[in-house]
CSV table of C-alpha atoms in Angstrom, one decimal:
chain,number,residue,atom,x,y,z
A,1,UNK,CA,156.0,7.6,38.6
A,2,UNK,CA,154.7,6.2,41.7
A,3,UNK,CA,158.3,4.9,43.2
A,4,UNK,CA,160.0,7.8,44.8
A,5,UNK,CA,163.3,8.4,43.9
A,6,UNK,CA,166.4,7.4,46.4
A,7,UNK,CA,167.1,11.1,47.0
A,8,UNK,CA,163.2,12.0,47.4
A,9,UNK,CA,163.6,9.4,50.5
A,10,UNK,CA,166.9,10.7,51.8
A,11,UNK,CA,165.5,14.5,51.6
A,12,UNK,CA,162.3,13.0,53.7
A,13,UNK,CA,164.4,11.0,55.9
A,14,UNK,CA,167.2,13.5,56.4
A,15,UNK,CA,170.7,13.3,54.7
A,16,UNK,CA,172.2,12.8,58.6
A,17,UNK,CA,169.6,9.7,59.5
A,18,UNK,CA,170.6,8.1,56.4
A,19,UNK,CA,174.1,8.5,57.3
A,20,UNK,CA,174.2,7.3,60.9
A,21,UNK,CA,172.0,4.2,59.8
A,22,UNK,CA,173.3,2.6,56.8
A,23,UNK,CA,176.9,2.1,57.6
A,24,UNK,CA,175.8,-0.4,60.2
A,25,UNK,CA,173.9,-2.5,57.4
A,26,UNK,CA,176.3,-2.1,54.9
A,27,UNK,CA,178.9,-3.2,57.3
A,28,UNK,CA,177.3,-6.6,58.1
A,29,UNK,CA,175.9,-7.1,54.4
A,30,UNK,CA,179.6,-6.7,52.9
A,31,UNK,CA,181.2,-8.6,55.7
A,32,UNK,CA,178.6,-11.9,54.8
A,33,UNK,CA,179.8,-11.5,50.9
A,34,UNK,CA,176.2,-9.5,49.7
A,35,UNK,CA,176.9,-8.7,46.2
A,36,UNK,CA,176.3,-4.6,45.2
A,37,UNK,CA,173.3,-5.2,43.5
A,38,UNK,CA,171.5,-7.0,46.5
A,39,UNK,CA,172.9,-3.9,48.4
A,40,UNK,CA,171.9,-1.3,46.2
A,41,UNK,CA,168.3,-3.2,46.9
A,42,UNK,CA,168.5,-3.6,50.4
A,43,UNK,CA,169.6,0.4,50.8
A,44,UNK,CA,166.7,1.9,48.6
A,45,UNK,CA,164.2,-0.4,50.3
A,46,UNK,CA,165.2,0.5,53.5
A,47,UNK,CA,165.4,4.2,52.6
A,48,UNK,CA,161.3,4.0,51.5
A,49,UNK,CA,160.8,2.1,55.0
A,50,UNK,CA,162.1,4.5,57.4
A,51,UNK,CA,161.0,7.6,55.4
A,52,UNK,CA,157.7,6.9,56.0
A,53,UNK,CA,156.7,7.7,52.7
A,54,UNK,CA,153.1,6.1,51.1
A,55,UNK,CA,154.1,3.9,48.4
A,56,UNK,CA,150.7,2.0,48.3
A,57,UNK,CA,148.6,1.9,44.8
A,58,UNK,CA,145.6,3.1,45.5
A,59,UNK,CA,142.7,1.2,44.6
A,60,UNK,CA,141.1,3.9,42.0
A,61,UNK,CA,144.5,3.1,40.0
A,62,UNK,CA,143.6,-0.4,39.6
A,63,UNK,CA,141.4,-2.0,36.8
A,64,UNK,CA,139.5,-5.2,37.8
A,65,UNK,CA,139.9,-8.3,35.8
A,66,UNK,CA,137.3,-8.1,33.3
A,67,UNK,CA,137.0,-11.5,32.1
A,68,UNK,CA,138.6,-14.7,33.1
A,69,UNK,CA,138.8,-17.9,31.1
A,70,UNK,CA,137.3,-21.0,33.2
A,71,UNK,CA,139.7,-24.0,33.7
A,72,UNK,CA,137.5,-26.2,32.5
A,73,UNK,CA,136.7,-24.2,29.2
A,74,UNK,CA,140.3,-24.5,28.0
A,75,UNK,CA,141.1,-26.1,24.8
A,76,UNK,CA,144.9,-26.6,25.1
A,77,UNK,CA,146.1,-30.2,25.8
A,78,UNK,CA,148.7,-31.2,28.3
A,79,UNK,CA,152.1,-31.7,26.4
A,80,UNK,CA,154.0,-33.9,28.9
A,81,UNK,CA,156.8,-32.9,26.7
A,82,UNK,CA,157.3,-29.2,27.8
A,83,UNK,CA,158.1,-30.7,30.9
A,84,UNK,CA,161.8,-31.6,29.9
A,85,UNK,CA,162.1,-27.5,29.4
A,86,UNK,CA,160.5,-26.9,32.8
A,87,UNK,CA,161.9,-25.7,36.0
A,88,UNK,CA,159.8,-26.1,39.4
A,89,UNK,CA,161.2,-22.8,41.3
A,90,UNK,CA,159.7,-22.8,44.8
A,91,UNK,CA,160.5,-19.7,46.9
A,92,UNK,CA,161.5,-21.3,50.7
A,93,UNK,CA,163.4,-18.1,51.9
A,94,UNK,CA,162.6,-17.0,55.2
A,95,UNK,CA,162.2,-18.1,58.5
A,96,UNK,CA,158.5,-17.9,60.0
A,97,UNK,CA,160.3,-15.6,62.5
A,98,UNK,CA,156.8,-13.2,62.9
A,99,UNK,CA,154.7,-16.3,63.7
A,100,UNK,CA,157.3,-17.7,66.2
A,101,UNK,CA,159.7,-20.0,64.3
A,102,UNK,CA,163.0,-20.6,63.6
A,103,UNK,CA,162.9,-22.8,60.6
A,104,UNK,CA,161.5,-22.6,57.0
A,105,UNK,CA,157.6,-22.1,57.1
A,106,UNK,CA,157.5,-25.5,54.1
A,107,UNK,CA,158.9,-27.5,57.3
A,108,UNK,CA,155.6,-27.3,59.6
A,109,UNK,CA,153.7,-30.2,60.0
A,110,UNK,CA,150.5,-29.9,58.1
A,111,UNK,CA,149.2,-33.5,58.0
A,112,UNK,CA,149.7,-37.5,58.6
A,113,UNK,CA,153.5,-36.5,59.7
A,114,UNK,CA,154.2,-34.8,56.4
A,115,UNK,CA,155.5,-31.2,56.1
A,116,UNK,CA,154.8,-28.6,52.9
A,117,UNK,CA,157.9,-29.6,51.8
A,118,UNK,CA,157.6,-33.1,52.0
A,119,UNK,CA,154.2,-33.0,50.5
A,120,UNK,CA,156.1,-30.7,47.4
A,121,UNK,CA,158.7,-33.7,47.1
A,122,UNK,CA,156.1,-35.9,46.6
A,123,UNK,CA,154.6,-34.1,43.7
A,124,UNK,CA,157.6,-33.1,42.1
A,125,UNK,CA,158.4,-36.9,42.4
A,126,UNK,CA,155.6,-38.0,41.4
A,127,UNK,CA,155.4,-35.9,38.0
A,128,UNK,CA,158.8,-37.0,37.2
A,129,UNK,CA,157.9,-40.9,37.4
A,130,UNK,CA,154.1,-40.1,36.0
A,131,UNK,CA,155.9,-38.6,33.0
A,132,UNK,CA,159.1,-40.2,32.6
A,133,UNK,CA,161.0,-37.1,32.6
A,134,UNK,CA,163.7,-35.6,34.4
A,135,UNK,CA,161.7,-32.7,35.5
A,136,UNK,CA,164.0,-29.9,37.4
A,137,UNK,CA,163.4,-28.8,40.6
A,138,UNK,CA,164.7,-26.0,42.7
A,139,UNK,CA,164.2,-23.9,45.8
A,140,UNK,CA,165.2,-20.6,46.6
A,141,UNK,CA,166.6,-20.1,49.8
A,142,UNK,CA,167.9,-17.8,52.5
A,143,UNK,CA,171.0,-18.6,54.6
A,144,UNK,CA,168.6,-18.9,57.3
A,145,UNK,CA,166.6,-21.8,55.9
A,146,UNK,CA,169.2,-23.8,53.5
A,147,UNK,CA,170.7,-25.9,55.9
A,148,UNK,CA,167.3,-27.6,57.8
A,149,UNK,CA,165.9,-27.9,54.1
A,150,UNK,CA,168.7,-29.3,52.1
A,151,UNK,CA,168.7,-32.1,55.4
A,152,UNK,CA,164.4,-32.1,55.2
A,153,UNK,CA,164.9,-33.6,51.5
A,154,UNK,CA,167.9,-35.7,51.6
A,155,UNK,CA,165.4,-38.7,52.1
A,156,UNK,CA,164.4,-37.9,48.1
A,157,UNK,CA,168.0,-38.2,46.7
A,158,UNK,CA,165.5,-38.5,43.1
A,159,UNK,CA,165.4,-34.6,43.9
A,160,UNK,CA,169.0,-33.8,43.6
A,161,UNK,CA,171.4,-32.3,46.3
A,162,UNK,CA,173.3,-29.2,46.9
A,163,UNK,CA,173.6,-26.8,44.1
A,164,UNK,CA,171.8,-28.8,41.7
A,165,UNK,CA,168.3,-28.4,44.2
A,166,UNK,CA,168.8,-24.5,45.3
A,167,UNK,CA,170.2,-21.6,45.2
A,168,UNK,CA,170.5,-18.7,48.3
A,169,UNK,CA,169.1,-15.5,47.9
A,170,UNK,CA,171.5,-12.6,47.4
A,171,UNK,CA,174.5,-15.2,47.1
């Protein structure tokens, strides 16, 4: 297997560094109301980060694509139809903190006044009056980005609001 195993990262690491660092995180995760699982995540990943151990694929493991179907040359239809079993999931969970921000990345500018996620509004509102469906919509996001977002598309009510338009990460 090419993941190491959580104790192949601690023996690396050192049973003691382990120790001293992940009561810390743990601390802070539990105290925001992180479920185990998310934990569990966050620990392992962590562990495989400061271990220092090489968990990239190399490239002679990987086969290229052989053959690839043009989108032109397809011979399915559009079904408007599937669309009432559809679900638009749009990941909007994390701040663009590494290139200097402190909002969601979707809420930079990007032309004519309009943000990503404006411009992702649009075509989610468009397809639903296009096709006269009720076609669902979500985002997932962090606790660090729900709040500006959820206020970015309350000018398209057609959307939803709340619960019914997102759902936070490891919440």
């Amino acid at each position: 297997s090419l993941k190491p195993s959580f104790m192949e990262i601690v023996s690396k690491v050192g049973p003691s560094k382990m120790a001293e660092m992940w009561p810390k995180f743990e601390e802070k995760m539990k105290k925001d109301g992180m479920n185990e699982t998310a934990m569990a995540a966050f620990k392992y990943t962590y562990g495989v980060l400061v271990s220092g151990a090489d968990v990239m694929i190399p490239e002679s493991k990987l086969d290229p694509v052989e053959s690839l179907t043009e989108y032109e040359k397809l011979k399915e239809k559009p079904d408007p139809r599937l669309l009432k079993k559809t679900l638009i999931l749009k990941l909007n969970g994390g701040l663009g903190t590494g290139m200097g921000l402190d909002k969601a990345k979707s809420l930079l500018e990007v032309t004519g006044g309009l943000t990503f996620l404006d411009l992702i509004a649009k075509q989610v509102a468009t397809m639903k009056k296009e096709f006269k469906t009720d076609l669902k919509f979500m985002l997932m996001n962090s606790f660090s980005t729900s709040k500006d977002t959820l206020e970015a598309l309350s000018k398209y009510p057609e959307l939803g609001t709340g619960s019914d338009l997102e759902f936070v990460q490891n919440k």
